[in-house]
Coordinates of C-alpha atoms in Angstrom, one line a residue:
M1 CA -0.2 0.0 0.1
N2 CA 1.1 3.6 -0.3
R3 CA 1.7 5.9 2.4
N4 CA -1.7 7.5 2.0
Q5 CA -3.8 4.1 2.4
T6 CA -1.8 1.8 4.9
A7 CA -3.0 -0.7 7.6
L8 CA -1.6 -2.3 10.4
K9 CA -2.8 -5.3 12.4
P10 CA -3.1 -5.3 16.3
R11 CA -0.3 -6.9 18.8
E12 CA -0.8 -10.2 20.2
W13 CA -4.0 -10.7 22.1
M14 CA -4.1 -8.6 25.3
P15 CA -6.8 -7.9 27.9
R16 CA -9.6 -5.5 26.9
T17 CA -8.8 -1.8 28.5
T18 CA -11.8 -0.3 29.8
A19 CA -11.9 3.5 29.4
A20 CA -12.2 5.5 32.2
F21 CA -15.4 7.2 30.4
C22 CA -18.8 7.1 31.1
A23 CA -20.3 5.9 27.9
G24 CA -24.1 6.3 28.9
A25 CA -24.5 10.0 27.9
L26 CA -23.1 9.2 24.5
A27 CA -25.3 6.4 23.8
A28 CA -28.6 7.6 25.3
G29 CA -31.1 8.0 22.3
M30 CA -28.3 7.2 19.7
L31 CA -27.5 3.7 19.8
A32 CA -28.4 1.9 16.6
V33 CA -30.6 -1.3 16.7
W34 CA -28.4 -3.8 14.9
P35 CA -30.0 -7.1 13.5
Q36 CA -29.9 -10.0 15.8
T37 CA -28.9 -12.8 13.6
A38 CA -26.8 -15.9 14.1
E39 CA -26.1 -19.1 12.0
A40 CA -27.5 -22.1 12.7
A41 CA -25.1 -25.2 13.6
D42 CA -22.5 -26.1 10.8
S43 CA -24.5 -24.1 8.4
I44 CA -22.1 -21.1 7.4
G45 CA -21.0 -22.6 4.0
K46 CA -24.6 -24.0 3.3
T47 CA -26.2 -20.7 4.1
T48 CA -24.0 -18.5 1.9
A49 CA -24.3 -21.1 -1.0
A50 CA -28.2 -20.8 -0.7
R51 CA -28.5 -17.2 -1.0
T52 CA -29.4 -15.5 -4.3
K53 CA -28.0 -12.2 -5.7
E54 CA -31.6 -10.6 -5.0
E55 CA -31.3 -11.5 -1.6
I56 CA -27.7 -10.3 -0.9
V57 CA -28.8 -6.9 -2.5
E58 CA -32.0 -6.6 -0.7
K59 CA -30.1 -7.2 2.7
W60 CA -27.3 -4.9 2.1
M61 CA -30.0 -2.2 1.0
Q62 CA -32.0 -2.9 4.4
S63 CA -29.5 -3.2 6.7
Y64 CA -26.1 -2.2 5.7
L65 CA -25.9 0.7 3.4
P66 CA -23.1 3.6 3.9
M67 CA -24.4 6.7 5.2
K68 CA -23.8 8.6 1.6
R69 CA -22.9 7.5 -2.0
S70 CA -19.1 8.1 -2.5
F71 CA -16.7 8.3 0.3
A72 CA -16.3 11.9 0.8
Y73 CA -18.8 12.3 3.9
M74 CA -16.1 12.3 6.7
S75 CA -14.0 15.2 5.2
G76 CA -15.2 17.9 7.5
N77 CA -15.1 19.0 10.9
D78 CA -19.0 18.2 11.2
I79 CA -18.3 14.6 12.0
Y80 CA -17.3 15.4 15.7
E81 CA -19.5 16.1 18.6
Q82 CA -16.1 17.5 19.9
L83 CA -13.2 18.3 17.9
P84 CA -9.9 16.4 18.4
S85 CA -7.0 19.0 19.6
L86 CA -3.5 18.4 18.0
T87 CA -1.8 20.6 20.2
A88 CA -0.7 20.2 23.7
P89 CA -2.4 19.0 26.2
F90 CA -4.3 17.5 23.5
Q91 CA -7.9 15.9 23.1
E92 CA -8.8 13.2 21.6
G93 CA -12.4 14.4 20.4
K94 CA -15.7 12.5 20.1
L95 CA -17.1 11.3 16.8
Q96 CA -21.0 12.0 16.4
A97 CA -22.6 8.3 16.9
E98 CA -23.8 8.1 13.4
Y99 CA -20.4 7.7 11.9
I100 CA -19.3 5.1 14.4
E101 CA -22.5 3.4 13.5
D102 CA -21.4 3.7 9.8
G103 CA -18.4 1.8 10.5
V104 CA -20.4 -1.0 12.4
R105 CA -22.8 -1.3 9.3
A106 CA -19.8 -2.3 7.4
T107 CA -18.5 -4.7 9.9
N108 CA -21.8 -6.5 10.2
F109 CA -22.1 -6.4 6.1
V110 CA -18.6 -8.1 5.8
R111 CA -19.6 -10.6 8.4
Y112 CA -23.0 -11.1 6.8
L113 CA -21.1 -12.2 3.3
A114 CA -18.7 -14.5 5.2
G115 CA -21.8 -16.2 7.0
V116 CA -20.7 -15.4 10.6
P117 CA -23.1 -13.8 12.8
D118 CA -23.6 -10.2 11.7
D119 CA -25.1 -8.9 15.1
V120 CA -21.8 -7.0 16.4
Q121 CA -22.9 -3.9 18.1
P122 CA -20.8 -0.5 19.1
D123 CA -19.2 -0.6 22.4
W124 CA -19.5 2.7 23.6
S125 CA -17.5 2.2 26.6
L126 CA -14.4 2.3 24.4
H127 CA -15.0 5.4 22.2
R128 CA -12.3 7.3 24.3
Q129 CA -10.0 4.6 23.9
Q130 CA -10.4 4.2 20.1
Q131 CA -10.1 8.1 19.7
S132 CA -6.8 8.2 21.7
A133 CA -5.4 5.5 19.7
S134 CA -6.1 7.3 16.4
L135 CA -4.9 10.6 18.1
I136 CA -1.5 9.4 19.3
N137 CA -0.9 7.8 15.5
A138 CA -2.2 11.0 14.0
L139 CA 0.3 13.3 15.9
N140 CA 3.2 10.7 15.2
D141 CA 2.0 10.9 11.7
R142 CA 2.6 6.9 11.4
L143 CA 0.7 3.7 12.2
S144 CA 2.0 1.8 15.0
H145 CA 0.2 -0.9 17.5
S146 CA 3.1 0.5 19.9
P147 CA 3.1 4.1 19.3
T148 CA 5.6 6.5 21.0
K149 CA 4.5 8.9 23.5
P150 CA 3.8 12.3 21.8
A151 CA 6.0 15.1 23.6
G152 CA 3.5 16.9 26.0
M153 CA 0.8 14.1 26.1
E154 CA -0.4 13.0 29.8
E155 CA 0.5 9.6 30.8
E156 CA -2.9 8.4 31.4
A157 CA -4.1 9.4 27.8
Y158 CA -1.0 8.1 26.3
K159 CA -1.7 4.6 28.0
L160 CA -5.5 4.6 27.0
G161 CA -4.3 5.3 23.1
Y162 CA -1.6 2.9 23.4
A163 CA -4.1 -0.1 24.7
G164 CA -6.3 0.9 21.9
A165 CA -3.6 0.9 19.3
G166 CA -2.5 -2.6 20.5
S167 CA -6.1 -4.3 20.3
S168 CA -7.1 -2.9 17.0
N169 CA -6.9 -2.8 13.3
L170 CA -5.4 0.5 12.4
Y171 CA -5.5 2.5 9.2
M172 CA -4.2 5.3 7.5
G173 CA -5.7 7.2 4.5
S174 CA -9.0 5.6 4.2
P175 CA -11.6 8.4 4.0
T176 CA -14.4 6.9 6.0
L177 CA -15.0 4.1 8.7
Y178 CA -17.0 2.3 6.1
S179 CA -14.2 2.2 3.3
S180 CA -11.7 1.1 6.0
V181 CA -13.4 -2.0 6.8
L182 CA -13.6 -2.8 3.1
G183 CA -9.9 -1.9 3.1
Y184 CA -9.2 -4.2 6.1
M185 CA -10.9 -6.8 4.2
S186 CA -8.6 -6.7 1.2
D187 CA -5.5 -7.2 3.2
S188 CA -3.5 -8.3 0.3
D189 CA -0.5 -6.0 -0.2
P190 CA 2.7 -7.7 0.3
S191 CA 2.9 -6.5 4.1
N192 CA -0.1 -8.3 4.8
I193 CA -1.0 -11.0 2.6
D194 CA 1.0 -13.8 4.4
R195 CA -1.6 -13.8 7.3
V196 CA -4.7 -11.6 6.1
G197 CA -4.8 -10.6 9.9
H198 CA -7.2 -7.5 9.5
R199 CA -9.7 -9.7 7.7
R200 CA -9.5 -12.5 10.1
W201 CA -10.2 -10.3 13.4
I202 CA -13.2 -8.8 11.5
L203 CA -14.4 -12.3 11.0
N204 CA -13.6 -13.7 14.2
P205 CA -16.9 -15.6 15.1
A206 CA -16.9 -14.7 18.7
M207 CA -17.0 -10.8 18.2
T208 CA -20.1 -9.3 19.6
R209 CA -18.7 -5.6 20.0
T210 CA -16.4 -3.2 18.4
M211 CA -15.5 0.7 18.4
F212 CA -13.7 2.8 16.1
G213 CA -11.8 6.0 16.1
Y214 CA -10.7 8.6 13.6
V215 CA -8.4 11.5 13.8
R216 CA -6.9 13.6 10.9
A217 CA -3.2 14.3 11.0
A218 CA -1.9 18.0 10.9
E219 CA -2.3 19.3 7.6
T220 CA 0.9 19.2 5.3
S221 CA 0.5 20.7 1.6
G222 CA -3.2 21.3 2.6
Y223 CA -3.9 17.7 3.4
G224 CA -3.9 15.7 6.8
S225 CA -4.1 12.1 6.4
P226 CA -7.0 10.4 8.6
Y227 CA -6.0 7.8 10.9
S228 CA -8.5 5.3 12.3
S229 CA -8.7 2.6 14.4
M230 CA -11.1 -0.5 15.1
Y231 CA -11.2 -2.5 18.2
V232 CA -11.0 -6.1 17.2
F233 CA -10.3 -8.2 20.2
D234 CA -13.6 -8.8 21.6
K235 CA -14.6 -12.2 22.3
G236 CA -17.8 -11.9 23.8
R237 CA -19.7 -14.8 22.0
A238 CA -19.7 -18.2 24.3
A239 CA -17.2 -20.7 22.8
G240 CA -18.5 -23.2 20.6
S241 CA -21.9 -21.1 19.9
V242 CA -21.0 -20.9 16.2
E243 CA -20.7 -23.9 14.4
Y244 CA -18.7 -24.1 11.2
D245 CA -16.3 -26.3 9.0
Y246 CA -14.6 -23.5 7.5
I247 CA -14.7 -19.5 7.0
G248 CA -14.1 -18.4 3.7
W249 CA -13.4 -15.1 1.8
P250 CA -14.9 -14.6 -0.7
A251 CA -17.4 -17.1 0.5
A252 CA -19.2 -19.8 -1.2
G253 CA -22.3 -19.1 -3.5
Y254 CA -23.1 -15.5 -5.0
F255 CA -20.5 -12.8 -3.6
P256 CA -20.5 -9.2 -4.6
S257 CA -17.5 -8.0 -6.6
E258 CA -17.5 -4.7 -4.9
A259 CA -16.3 -6.5 -1.8
F260 CA -13.5 -8.2 -3.7
S261 CA -10.7 -7.1 -5.8
P262 CA -9.3 -9.4 -8.6
S263 CA -5.9 -8.7 -6.7
D264 CA -7.1 -9.8 -3.3
A265 CA -6.1 -12.9 -1.8
W266 CA -8.6 -15.8 -0.9
S267 CA -8.6 -17.3 2.4
V268 CA -10.2 -20.2 4.2
S269 CA -9.9 -20.4 7.9
L270 CA -10.4 -24.0 9.4
N271 CA -12.1 -24.8 12.2
T272 CA -9.3 -26.8 14.4
D273 CA -12.2 -28.5 16.5
R274 CA -12.7 -30.5 13.3
Y275 CA -9.6 -30.3 11.1
D276 CA -5.7 -31.1 12.3
K277 CA -3.8 -27.6 13.0
N278 CA -0.6 -29.4 13.0
N279 CA -0.2 -31.7 9.7
T280 CA -0.7 -28.7 7.0
D281 CA 2.4 -29.2 4.9
S282 CA 0.5 -31.3 1.9
I283 CA -2.2 -28.5 1.7
T284 CA -2.8 -27.6 -2.1
V285 CA -5.6 -25.5 -3.6
T286 CA -7.0 -25.9 -7.2
V287 CA -9.0 -22.9 -8.6
T288 CA -10.8 -23.4 -11.5
R289 CA -12.6 -20.4 -13.8
Q290 CA -15.8 -21.8 -15.2
S291 CA -15.9 -19.2 -18.1
D292 CA -12.6 -20.6 -19.9
G293 CA -11.6 -23.4 -17.8
R294 CA -8.2 -21.8 -16.7
Q295 CA -7.0 -23.6 -13.5
W296 CA -4.6 -22.7 -11.1
T297 CA -2.7 -25.2 -8.8
L298 CA -1.3 -23.4 -5.5
D299 CA 0.9 -24.7 -3.1
K300 CA 3.7 -23.7 -0.8
S301 CA 6.2 -23.2 -3.6
D302 CA 4.0 -20.3 -4.5
T303 CA 5.6 -17.2 -2.6
D304 CA 5.2 -14.5 -4.7
K305 CA 3.7 -11.6 -2.4
S306 CA 3.2 -9.4 -5.5
G307 CA 1.5 -12.2 -7.7
E308 CA 0.7 -16.0 -7.2
Y309 CA 0.7 -16.8 -3.6
F310 CA -0.2 -19.5 -1.3
R311 CA 0.6 -20.1 2.5
V312 CA -0.9 -21.6 5.5
D313 CA -0.8 -19.2 8.2
K314 CA -1.1 -20.4 12.1
G315 CA -0.9 -17.0 13.9
G316 CA -4.2 -17.5 15.5
Y317 CA -5.7 -14.0 14.1
G318 CA -9.4 -13.8 14.7
G319 CA -9.0 -16.7 17.1
I320 CA -8.7 -19.2 14.4
P321 CA -4.9 -20.7 14.4
V322 CA -5.2 -22.1 10.8
C323 CA -5.7 -20.1 7.7
I324 CA -5.2 -21.0 4.0
I325 CA -4.3 -18.1 1.9
F326 CA -4.1 -18.3 -1.7
R327 CA -4.1 -15.9 -4.9
P328 CA -4.3 -17.0 -8.4
G329 CA -2.4 -15.1 -10.6
G330 CA -3.0 -13.2 -13.8
I331 CA -6.5 -12.2 -12.8
S332 CA -7.0 -8.6 -14.2
D333 CA -11.0 -8.4 -13.9
I334 CA -13.9 -10.2 -12.5
K335 CA -16.8 -10.4 -14.9
E336 CA -20.5 -10.6 -14.0
D337 CA -21.3 -14.1 -13.2
D338 CA -17.7 -15.3 -13.1
R339 CA -17.8 -18.6 -11.4
F340 CA -14.6 -20.1 -9.6
H341 CA -14.6 -23.5 -8.2
V342 CA -12.2 -24.1 -5.4
R343 CA -10.8 -27.2 -4.2
I344 CA -8.6 -27.7 -1.1
D345 CA -6.8 -31.0 -0.8
G346 CA -4.2 -32.4 1.9
I347 CA -6.4 -31.2 4.7
R348 CA -6.7 -33.7 7.9
S349 CA -9.6 -34.2 9.9
K350 CA -9.1 -34.4 13.7
A351 CA -8.7 -37.9 13.6
G352 CA -6.1 -37.7 11.0
A353 CA -8.0 -39.0 7.9
E354 CA -7.4 -37.0 4.7
T355 CA -10.2 -34.9 3.2
S356 CA -10.8 -32.3 1.2
I357 CA -13.0 -29.0 0.6
E358 CA -14.9 -28.0 -2.4
Y359 CA -17.2 -24.9 -3.0
D360 CA -18.1 -22.7 -5.8
T361 CA -18.1 -18.7 -5.8
V362 CA -19.9 -16.8 -8.3
F363 CA -19.2 -12.9 -8.3
F364 CA -21.9 -10.3 -9.3
R365 CA -22.4 -6.5 -8.5
M366 CA -24.7 -5.3 -6.2
T367 CA -24.6 -1.8 -7.4
E368 CA -25.3 -0.1 -10.9
M369 CA -22.1 1.3 -12.3
K370 CA -21.7 3.3 -15.5
R371 CA -18.9 5.1 -17.5
F372 CA -18.7 7.9 -19.7
G373 CA -17.7 7.9 -23.4
S374 CA -14.7 9.8 -22.7
D375 CA -12.4 11.4 -20.2
A376 CA -13.2 15.1 -21.2
I377 CA -15.5 17.2 -22.9
A378 CA -15.6 20.9 -24.0
I379 CA -19.0 23.0 -23.7
T380 CA -20.0 26.7 -23.9
P381 CA -21.9 28.7 -21.2
G382 CA -25.7 27.9 -22.2
E383 CA -25.0 24.5 -24.1
S384 CA -26.7 21.5 -23.0
V385 CA -25.5 18.4 -23.9
P386 CA -27.6 15.0 -23.1
L387 CA -24.8 12.6 -21.8
R388 CA -24.8 8.9 -22.3
L389 CA -23.7 6.8 -19.9
Y390 CA -22.9 2.8 -20.6
S391 CA -23.4 -0.1 -18.7
T392 CA -20.3 -1.7 -17.5
G393 CA -21.4 -5.0 -18.4
E394 CA -23.3 -6.1 -15.2
G395 CA -26.3 -8.6 -15.5
A396 CA -29.8 -7.8 -14.2
V397 CA -30.2 -8.0 -10.6
A398 CA -33.8 -6.8 -9.2
G399 CA -33.3 -4.1 -6.9
R400 CA -29.6 -3.2 -7.8
M401 CA -28.6 0.1 -6.2
A402 CA -28.5 2.9 -8.9
G403 CA -25.5 5.3 -8.8
Q404 CA -25.8 9.1 -8.8
L405 CA -24.6 12.1 -11.1
E406 CA -23.3 15.3 -9.5
S407 CA -21.2 18.0 -10.5
S408 CA -18.0 19.3 -8.2
D409 CA -19.0 22.8 -9.0
P410 CA -22.7 23.2 -10.1
S411 CA -21.6 27.1 -10.7
I412 CA -19.7 26.1 -13.7
A413 CA -21.3 22.9 -15.0
S414 CA -24.6 21.2 -14.0
V415 CA -26.0 17.9 -14.7
D416 CA -29.5 16.7 -13.9
S417 CA -30.7 13.2 -12.8
S418 CA -31.4 12.5 -16.6
G419 CA -27.6 13.2 -17.8
V420 CA -28.1 16.6 -19.3
L421 CA -25.0 18.5 -18.9
R422 CA -25.2 22.3 -18.9
G423 CA -22.8 25.0 -19.0
V424 CA -23.0 27.6 -16.8
K425 CA -20.2 29.8 -16.7
A426 CA -16.4 29.8 -17.9
G427 CA -14.3 27.5 -15.9
A428 CA -13.9 23.8 -15.4
A429 CA -15.5 21.0 -13.0
Y430 CA -16.1 17.2 -12.7
I431 CA -19.0 15.3 -13.5
R432 CA -19.1 12.2 -11.4
Y433 CA -21.3 8.9 -11.5
S434 CA -20.7 7.3 -7.9
N435 CA -22.2 4.3 -6.0
Y436 CA -22.6 3.6 -2.5
L437 CA -19.3 2.0 -2.3
G438 CA -17.1 4.9 -3.1
Q439 CA -16.7 3.6 -7.0
E440 CA -16.8 6.3 -9.5
N441 CA -16.0 7.5 -13.0
S442 CA -15.7 11.1 -13.7
L443 CA -15.7 13.2 -16.8
Y444 CA -13.5 16.5 -16.9
V445 CA -15.6 19.5 -18.4
T446 CA -14.2 22.5 -19.7
V447 CA -16.8 25.4 -20.2
R448 CA -15.2 27.9 -22.4
P449 CA -16.9 30.8 -24.7
A450 CA -17.2 29.5 -28.4
A451 CA -14.9 31.5 -30.8
P452 CA -17.0 33.4 -33.3
G453 CA -18.2 31.5 -35.9
D454 CA -17.0 28.4 -34.7
A455 CA -19.9 26.3 -34.7
P456 CA -21.2 23.2 -36.5
S457 CA -23.3 23.6 -39.5
G458 CA -27.1 23.6 -39.3
W459 CA -27.5 20.2 -40.9
A460 CA -24.9 18.7 -38.5
K461 CA -26.1 19.9 -35.2
E462 CA -28.3 17.1 -34.0
A463 CA -25.8 14.5 -35.0
Y464 CA -23.2 16.6 -33.2
A465 CA -25.0 16.8 -29.9
K466 CA -25.6 13.3 -29.7
A467 CA -22.1 12.2 -30.8
K468 CA -20.6 14.4 -28.3
G469 CA -22.9 13.2 -25.5
A470 CA -21.8 9.7 -26.3
G471 CA -18.1 10.5 -26.1
L472 CA -17.5 10.2 -29.7
I473 CA -16.0 13.3 -30.3
P474 CA -12.3 13.8 -29.1
Y475 CA -11.8 17.0 -27.1
S476 CA -9.4 18.3 -29.3
L477 CA -11.5 17.6 -32.3
D478 CA -14.3 19.8 -31.0
T479 CA -13.7 23.0 -33.1
Q480 CA -13.1 24.0 -36.8
Y481 CA -15.6 21.6 -37.8
Q482 CA -15.6 22.8 -41.5
T483 CA -12.1 21.9 -41.8
P484 CA -10.8 18.8 -43.6
I485 CA -10.1 16.2 -40.8
R486 CA -6.6 14.4 -40.5
R487 CA -6.1 10.7 -40.6
I488 CA -5.2 10.2 -37.2
D489 CA -8.3 12.0 -35.9
F490 CA -10.5 10.0 -37.9
V491 CA -8.6 6.9 -36.5
R492 CA -9.3 8.5 -32.7
M493 CA -13.0 8.7 -33.7
L494 CA -13.0 5.4 -35.1
V495 CA -11.7 3.8 -31.8
G496 CA -14.0 6.0 -29.7
V497 CA -17.1 4.4 -31.7
Y498 CA -15.6 0.8 -31.6
E499 CA -14.8 0.9 -27.7
N500 CA -18.1 2.8 -26.9
T501 CA -20.0 0.2 -28.8
T502 CA -18.5 -3.0 -27.6
G503 CA -17.5 -1.6 -24.0
S504 CA -13.8 -3.0 -24.0
S505 CA -10.8 -1.4 -24.5
L506 CA -8.6 -2.2 -27.6
P507 CA -5.0 -3.2 -26.9
A508 CA -2.4 -0.9 -28.0
D509 CA 0.5 -3.4 -28.4
R510 CA 1.2 -3.0 -32.1
K511 CA 3.3 -0.2 -33.3
P512 CA 4.3 -0.8 -36.9
F513 CA 4.4 2.8 -38.1
Q514 CA 7.7 5.3 -38.0
D515 CA 5.8 8.5 -38.1
T516 CA 3.4 8.2 -35.4
S517 CA 3.3 6.3 -31.7
D518 CA -0.2 7.6 -31.2
S519 CA -1.9 4.5 -29.0
N520 CA -5.0 4.8 -31.1
V521 CA -3.4 4.3 -34.0
S522 CA -1.8 1.2 -32.1
K523 CA -5.3 0.1 -31.2
A524 CA -6.9 0.4 -34.6
V525 CA -3.9 -1.7 -36.1
S526 CA -4.1 -4.5 -33.4
A527 CA -7.7 -4.7 -33.9
G528 CA -7.4 -5.0 -37.7
L529 CA -9.4 -1.9 -38.7
I530 CA -6.8 0.3 -40.5
S531 CA -3.3 -0.1 -42.3
G532 CA -0.8 2.5 -43.4
V533 CA 0.0 4.0 -46.6
S534 CA 3.1 1.7 -46.4
P535 CA 4.4 -1.0 -43.9
T536 CA 6.1 1.7 -42.0
E537 CA 4.0 4.7 -42.9
F538 CA 0.7 5.9 -41.6
A539 CA 0.7 9.5 -42.7
P540 CA -0.9 10.9 -39.4
L541 CA -1.2 14.5 -40.4
A542 CA -2.5 13.6 -44.1
K543 CA -6.3 14.6 -44.9
I544 CA -8.4 11.2 -45.1
T545 CA -9.8 10.8 -48.5
R546 CA -13.4 9.8 -49.1
Q547 CA -12.7 6.6 -50.7
E548 CA -10.2 5.7 -47.5
A549 CA -12.9 6.5 -45.1
A550 CA -15.5 4.1 -46.9
A551 CA -13.1 1.3 -46.4
L552 CA -12.4 2.1 -42.9
L553 CA -16.3 2.2 -42.0
T554 CA -17.1 -1.0 -43.8
R555 CA -14.3 -2.8 -41.8
L556 CA -15.7 -1.3 -38.5
E557 CA -19.3 -2.4 -39.4
S558 CA -18.1 -5.7 -40.1
K559 CA -15.8 -5.8 -36.9
L560 CA -18.8 -4.5 -34.7
A561 CA -21.2 -7.1 -36.2
S562 CA -18.8 -9.9 -35.5
V563 CA -18.4 -8.5 -31.6
A564 CA -22.3 -8.4 -31.4
G565 CA -22.4 -11.8 -33.1
K566 CA -24.4 -10.7 -36.0
P567 CA -23.6 -11.2 -39.7
P568 CA -22.3 -7.9 -41.6
G569 CA -25.4 -5.4 -42.2
S570 CA -27.2 -6.0 -45.5
A571 CA -26.3 -3.1 -48.1
A572 CA -29.3 -1.8 -50.1
P573 CA -28.4 -2.1 -54.1
T574 CA -26.6 1.2 -55.1
G575 CA -26.1 2.1 -58.8
P576 CA -22.7 3.0 -60.2
F577 CA -22.0 6.5 -59.7
A578 CA -21.0 8.9 -62.5
D579 CA -17.5 9.2 -61.4
D580 CA -17.1 5.4 -60.7
E581 CA -14.0 5.4 -62.8
A582 CA -12.1 7.6 -60.4
I583 CA -12.7 5.0 -57.6
A584 CA -9.8 2.9 -56.8
S585 CA -10.2 -0.7 -57.5
W586 CA -9.3 -1.6 -53.9
A587 CA -11.9 0.9 -52.5
K588 CA -15.0 0.3 -55.1
A589 CA -16.6 -2.4 -53.2
D590 CA -16.2 -0.4 -49.6
V591 CA -17.7 2.7 -51.4
Y592 CA -20.9 1.0 -52.5
R593 CA -21.4 -1.0 -49.4
S594 CA -20.8 2.3 -47.3
V595 CA -23.3 3.9 -49.3
G596 CA -25.8 0.9 -49.2
L597 CA -25.4 0.7 -45.5
G598 CA -26.5 4.4 -45.2
L599 CA -23.1 5.3 -43.6
M600 CA -22.0 7.6 -46.4
Q601 CA -23.8 9.4 -49.2
G602 CA -22.8 10.8 -52.5
V603 CA -21.8 14.5 -52.9
G604 CA -24.8 15.1 -55.3
Q605 CA -25.3 14.7 -59.1
N606 CA -24.8 11.3 -58.6
R607 CA -21.2 11.7 -57.6
F608 CA -19.1 10.1 -54.9
N609 CA -16.0 12.5 -55.2
P610 CA -13.5 9.6 -54.2
M611 CA -10.7 11.6 -53.6
G612 CA -12.3 14.4 -52.0
N613 CA -11.8 15.2 -48.1
L614 CA -14.2 14.7 -45.3
T615 CA -14.6 17.6 -42.9
V616 CA -14.8 17.3 -39.0
E617 CA -18.6 17.6 -39.0
Q618 CA -19.0 15.1 -41.8
S619 CA -17.1 12.6 -39.8
I620 CA -19.1 13.2 -36.9
Q621 CA -22.4 12.4 -38.5
I622 CA -20.8 9.4 -40.2
F623 CA -19.6 8.1 -37.0
Q624 CA -23.0 8.7 -35.2
R625 CA -24.6 7.2 -37.8
T626 CA -22.4 4.2 -37.5
F627 CA -22.8 3.9 -33.6
E628 CA -26.6 4.2 -34.0
R629 CA -26.5 0.9 -35.9
F630 CA -25.4 -0.9 -32.9
V631 CA -26.2 1.0 -30.0
R632 CA -29.9 2.2 -29.4
D633 CA -31.6 4.7 -27.1

């Protein structure tokens, strides 16, 4: 992890320190009523495997939503009932109860996903202790479970914070308590993957109580990093009251991909009342991805903490002394309904018999996530553009939580709930689409006055507005609409149409031309969409001819049809143009096909003008037509 987002695990088990603080006043009238649920005997795996997507989404929405969309809601001082003081004699401060309850909701959410009892309550008697732990780390501006005493701090306050730091998960840089819990559950950076201790403490079956602290360090360069703490050493549940064979993360059955990154390690903690905790050297894990049959076999030889990894940890984190940790290598993305079969061999029962564990995990998205068609857009004051937002490919789940559009500065650029972007005054702002789990996509908006006379022609305005909102017009091309378009700019638009239509990015791994290294040219070459004027030259600054454009468009249409699983479009019969002889033999079929498909038109008087140039606005209209063949409103 980088410095702005770091987590540490607690020291070895130590007795809980009770703060010299009466929590009654804090809790009165503010204590949330948390769901009281516990899994039946030996049912954790069966329970999670039996859940539906809809059931998980409904449970999350009813019981465990964060306070707000995005994770920016703890950035101000209004989160405190009493502000912390970072100057001697120091004050730990007091968080508003609703923010602590937000962290508890996150705790119970991940416990619910894992199948352990999701009934953890806030222990208000520990509020001063946890605030003091966060305060000491913020004053020292570093994470430590054994922090040094800040100069000028009273001994009693230091001892209280020291006890909290040693019995807690600690985080630096996470913006909210909810997000810090999700960060603890990842636990897969090189300094934590060998034991995933944060995760195991949170999933401790015996836990019934927790508490959080949150203090921002002194600002440097306008920013003070938040330091949070989460008390995890609770063992309030009676021993043996939760019956289980193992606790997996991610769990068996449907599992939300928002809670698990492709680079996260998997873990299976074994109940040592049922499994041998000593004879673990022969354990291996086989993971099979159903979509393509790819298989990973992991064992103790896999030691790359930044890649493919395996380890059996016996550190006892979370009260469970044996945890099998494994990470298949080379998984860059988790798709909707990706199913992974896990088989763990070499385990021995308490009686010594060799046995195995098998289960399936199927990933899905709980939240709707959409993206913009481009990274940046330019508009003029008073201009309105209907933005097209693209699905990121999730399947339909009834009740999935929708995201939200908002502007970073509505006085410059505003956006309504339907996605209509409006320029207000000159300046710059971000339009963000965010969901409840801190995930967001953004569009950089520049509002600038239009140069006199610099506007699309009347006949092109409708296609221009649609193409602009769909992200098909590169930022640099949104000007001088009547000028001829260059080959490189035509290709940039072509790639934008392909990627926004298919929802996937093209690789940019081929660079055959000596006169350009533009990534869009590389993408188009890799996809077989373009060729150069010679094997080593592309002529990026040359004006594209109409017959060259026709060839590229028909190639694009065929590629898009293939990706969509459809045959190439049926072109209407088209009679010969009067200037048919001027059309190059290599382009003739493409010219008539592009016209028959309605992608291009003649220039009048039954002429095509194959060597003529296309203007920027003509190209915009052509690409909008191509886009609409495959993407409908």
